[in-house]
C-alpha positions as a printed NumPy array, in Angstrom:
array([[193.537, 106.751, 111.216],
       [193.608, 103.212, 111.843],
       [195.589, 102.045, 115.078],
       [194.58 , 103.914, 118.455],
       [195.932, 107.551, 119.748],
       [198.448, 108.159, 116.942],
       [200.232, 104.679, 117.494],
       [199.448, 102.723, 114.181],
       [200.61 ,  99.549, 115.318],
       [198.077,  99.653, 117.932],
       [195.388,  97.275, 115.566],
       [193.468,  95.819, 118.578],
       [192.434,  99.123, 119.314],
       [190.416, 101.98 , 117.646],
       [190.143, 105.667, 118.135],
       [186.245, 105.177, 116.636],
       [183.219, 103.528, 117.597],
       [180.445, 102.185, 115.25 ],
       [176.629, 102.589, 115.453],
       [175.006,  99.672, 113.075],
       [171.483,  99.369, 111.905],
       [169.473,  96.536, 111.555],
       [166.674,  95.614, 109.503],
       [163.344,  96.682, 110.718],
       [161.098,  99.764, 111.423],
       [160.313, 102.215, 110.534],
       [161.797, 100.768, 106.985],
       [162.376,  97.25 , 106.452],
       [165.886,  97.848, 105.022],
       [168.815,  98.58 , 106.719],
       [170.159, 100.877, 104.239],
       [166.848, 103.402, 104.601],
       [167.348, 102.703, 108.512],
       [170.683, 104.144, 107.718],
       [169.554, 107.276, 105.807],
       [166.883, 107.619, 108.124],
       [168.758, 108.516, 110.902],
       [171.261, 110.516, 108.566],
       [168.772, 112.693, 107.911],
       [166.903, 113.276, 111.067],
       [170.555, 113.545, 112.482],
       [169.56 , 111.265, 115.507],
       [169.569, 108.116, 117.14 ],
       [166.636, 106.804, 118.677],
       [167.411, 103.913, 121.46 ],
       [165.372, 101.055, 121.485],
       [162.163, 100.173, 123.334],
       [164.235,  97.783, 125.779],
       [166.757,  99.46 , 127.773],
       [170.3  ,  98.011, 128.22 ],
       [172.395,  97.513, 131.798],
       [172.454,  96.591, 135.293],
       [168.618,  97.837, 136.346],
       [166.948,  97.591, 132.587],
       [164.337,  95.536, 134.509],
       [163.315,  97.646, 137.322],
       [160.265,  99.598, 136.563],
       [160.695, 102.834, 138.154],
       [164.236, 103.318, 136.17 ],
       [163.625, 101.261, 133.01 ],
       [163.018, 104.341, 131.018],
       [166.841, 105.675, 132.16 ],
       [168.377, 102.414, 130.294],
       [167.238, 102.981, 126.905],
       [170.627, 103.637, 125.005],
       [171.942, 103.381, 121.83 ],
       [174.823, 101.009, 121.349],
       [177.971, 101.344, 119.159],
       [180.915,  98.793, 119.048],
       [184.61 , 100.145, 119.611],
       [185.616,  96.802, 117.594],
       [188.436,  98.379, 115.289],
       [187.262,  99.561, 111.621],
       [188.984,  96.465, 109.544],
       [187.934,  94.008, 112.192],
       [184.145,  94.514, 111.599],
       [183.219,  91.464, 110.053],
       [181.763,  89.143, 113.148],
       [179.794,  92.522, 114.378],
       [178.042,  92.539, 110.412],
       [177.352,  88.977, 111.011],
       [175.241,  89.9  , 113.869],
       [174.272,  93.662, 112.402],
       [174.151,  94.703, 109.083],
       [176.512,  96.314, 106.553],
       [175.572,  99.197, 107.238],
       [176.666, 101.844, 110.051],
       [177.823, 105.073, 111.329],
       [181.312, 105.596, 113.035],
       [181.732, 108.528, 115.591],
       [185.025, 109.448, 117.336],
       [185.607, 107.774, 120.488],
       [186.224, 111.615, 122.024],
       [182.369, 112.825, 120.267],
       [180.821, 109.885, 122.161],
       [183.01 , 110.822, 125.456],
       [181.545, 114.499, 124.98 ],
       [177.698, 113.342, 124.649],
       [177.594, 111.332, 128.03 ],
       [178.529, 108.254, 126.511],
       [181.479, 105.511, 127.236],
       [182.243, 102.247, 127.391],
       [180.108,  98.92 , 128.645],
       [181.425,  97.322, 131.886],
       [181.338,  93.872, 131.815],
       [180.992,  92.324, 135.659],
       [181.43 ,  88.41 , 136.05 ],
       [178.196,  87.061, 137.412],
       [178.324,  86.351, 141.162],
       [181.782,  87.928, 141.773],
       [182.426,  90.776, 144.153],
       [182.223,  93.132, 141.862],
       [178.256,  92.023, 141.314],
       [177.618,  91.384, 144.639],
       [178.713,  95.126, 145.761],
       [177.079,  96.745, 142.784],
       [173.291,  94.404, 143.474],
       [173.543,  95.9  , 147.146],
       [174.043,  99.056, 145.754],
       [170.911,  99.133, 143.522],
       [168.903,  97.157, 146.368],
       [169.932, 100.338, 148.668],
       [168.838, 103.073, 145.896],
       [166.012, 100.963, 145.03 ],
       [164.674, 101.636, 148.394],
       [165.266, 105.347, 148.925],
       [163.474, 107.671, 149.784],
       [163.611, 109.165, 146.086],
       [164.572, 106.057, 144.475],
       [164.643, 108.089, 140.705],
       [167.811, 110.693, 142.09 ],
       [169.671, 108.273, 143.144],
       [173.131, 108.625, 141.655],
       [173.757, 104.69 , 140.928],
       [171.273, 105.108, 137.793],
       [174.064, 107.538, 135.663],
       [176.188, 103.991, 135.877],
       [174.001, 100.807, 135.911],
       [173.436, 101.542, 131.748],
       [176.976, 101.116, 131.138],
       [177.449,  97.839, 133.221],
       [176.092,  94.606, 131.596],
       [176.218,  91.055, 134.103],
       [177.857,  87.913, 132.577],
       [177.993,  84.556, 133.03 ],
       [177.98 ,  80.967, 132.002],
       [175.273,  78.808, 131.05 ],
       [174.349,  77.886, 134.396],
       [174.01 ,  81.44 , 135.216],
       [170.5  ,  82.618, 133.731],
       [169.655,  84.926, 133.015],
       [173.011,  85.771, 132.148],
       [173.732,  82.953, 130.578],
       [175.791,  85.354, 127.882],
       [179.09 ,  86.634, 127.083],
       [178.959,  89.586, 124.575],
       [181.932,  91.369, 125.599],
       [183.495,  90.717, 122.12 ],
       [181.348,  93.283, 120.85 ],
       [183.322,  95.672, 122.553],
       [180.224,  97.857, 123.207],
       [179.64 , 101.525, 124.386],
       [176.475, 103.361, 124.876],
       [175.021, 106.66 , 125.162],
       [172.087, 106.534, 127.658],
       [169.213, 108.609, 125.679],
       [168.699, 110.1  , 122.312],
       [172.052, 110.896, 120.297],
       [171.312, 113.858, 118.783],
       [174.9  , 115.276, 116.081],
       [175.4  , 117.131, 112.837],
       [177.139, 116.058, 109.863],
       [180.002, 117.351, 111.22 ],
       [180.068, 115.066, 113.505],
       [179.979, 111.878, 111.424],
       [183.807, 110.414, 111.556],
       [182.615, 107.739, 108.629],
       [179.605, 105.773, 107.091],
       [179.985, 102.344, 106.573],
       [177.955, 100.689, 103.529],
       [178.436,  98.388, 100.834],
       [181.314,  99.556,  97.945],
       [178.582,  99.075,  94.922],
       [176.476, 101.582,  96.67 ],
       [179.653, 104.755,  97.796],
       [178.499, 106.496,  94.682],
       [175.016, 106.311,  94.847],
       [175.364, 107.631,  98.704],
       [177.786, 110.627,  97.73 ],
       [175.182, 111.293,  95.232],
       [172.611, 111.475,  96.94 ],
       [174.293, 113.528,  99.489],
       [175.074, 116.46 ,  97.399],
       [171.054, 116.701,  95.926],
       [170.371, 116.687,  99.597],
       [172.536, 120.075,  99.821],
       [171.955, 121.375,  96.246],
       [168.554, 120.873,  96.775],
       [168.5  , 122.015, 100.369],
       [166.279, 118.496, 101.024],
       [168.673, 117.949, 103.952],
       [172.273, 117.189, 105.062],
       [175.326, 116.27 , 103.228],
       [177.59 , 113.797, 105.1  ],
       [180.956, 113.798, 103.005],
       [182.942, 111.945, 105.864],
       [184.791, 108.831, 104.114],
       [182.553, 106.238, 102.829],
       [183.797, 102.309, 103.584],
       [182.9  ,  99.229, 103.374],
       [182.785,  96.641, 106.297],
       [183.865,  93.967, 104.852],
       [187.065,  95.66 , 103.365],
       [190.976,  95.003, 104.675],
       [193.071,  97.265, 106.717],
       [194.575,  98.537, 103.695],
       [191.616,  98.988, 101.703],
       [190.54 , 101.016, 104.398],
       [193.937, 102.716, 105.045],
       [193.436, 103.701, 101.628],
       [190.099, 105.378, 101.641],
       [190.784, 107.678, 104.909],
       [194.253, 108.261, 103.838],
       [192.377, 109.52 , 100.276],
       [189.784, 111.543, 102.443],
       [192.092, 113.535, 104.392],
       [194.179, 114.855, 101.126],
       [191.134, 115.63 ,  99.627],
       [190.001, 117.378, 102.814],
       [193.612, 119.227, 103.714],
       [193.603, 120.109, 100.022],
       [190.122, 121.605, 100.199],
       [191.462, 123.912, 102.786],
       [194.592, 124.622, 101.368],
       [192.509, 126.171,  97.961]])
């Protein structure tokens, strides 16, 4: 499962993306930020929208996405950095299916830029300024530049982002892989099957990694997951 489309010599690239939470409310821990949204089975986007028109009143509201990083699965260790350890992977092709895809990154002040600020200028000043079509892409396009450049004096297109404008609501079923420490797999698979013994809420028995571990570490795990899985079937 690691490599890209079937090709597993294809390392730079990733058949998953990665949702990582952060510190902060409603819990103070990113673990129980984690769990949180396990359990409700959704992710909230933030208060601050993301994209091309995030500033502009009358849209704001339709750039609020949540973010997810198509950096491949042993390669996550500069995203943590900025993150957490903690996060949930989804298939590139569940993302695709919920409206989501990847961030376009536009040099600041280059053609590209200058077509796409006429083009928001133009809708901005419609009759109906909210039905304009423009606003299904400005969310996925993020400005970049050099220091000189505010305000987008920033170049984040290492993170490799996607986004899915909205809430992301999925099942369990959906889940491709959770990504937490390796002390704490056991206390999460745990947990996981009270939830469902108990019928407290949902079981997510998608492999459990760590981010910090090596391509064959990983290899390992999801390797280990799908016998388990295939032989589950099988008997």
């Amino acid at each position: 499962m690691l490599g890209y489309q079937a090709n597993a010599q294809w390392r730079d690239m990733s058949d998953f993306v990665v949702h990582f939470t952060k510190p902060g409310a409603p819990y103070h821990d990113a673990y129980q930020n984690m769990m949180s949204i396990l359990g409700s089975r959704t992710l909230i986007p933030g208060a601050e929208g993301f994209g091309l028109s995030r500033k502009e009143p009358s849209v704001a509201e339709r750039h609020r996405s949540v973010c997810f990083s198509e950096i491949p699965l042993d390669q996550l260790a500069r995203l943590v950095q900025r993150r957490s350890l903690y996060g949930i992977a989804f298939s590139k092709s569940y993302i695709l299916s919920q409206g989501g895809g990847p961030v376009w990154y536009v040099q600041y002040g280059s053609p590209a830029h200058l077509a796409l600020k006429h083009q928001v200028q133009q809708a901005l000043t419609a009759k109906e300024p909210q039905r304009e079509p423009i606003w299904s892409m400005t969310p996925f396009v993020d400005i970049q530049g050099d220091t000189h450049n505010a305000p987008y004096s920033y170049r984040f297109d290492w993170e490799r982002e996607w986004r899915v404008p909205g809430l992301l609501r999925f099942t369990e079923y959906d889940v491709a892989a959770l990504f937490l420490p390796e002390e704490l797999h056991a206390t999460a698979r745990g947990f996981f099957e009270w939830a469902v013994k108990e019928k407290a809420g949902p079981g997510y028995f998608c492999p459990c990694l760590d981010p910090l571990w090596k391509a064959e570490q990983i290899a390992q795990a999801l390797a280990k997951h799908a016998e388990e899985s295939a032989s589950l079937k099988a008997g």
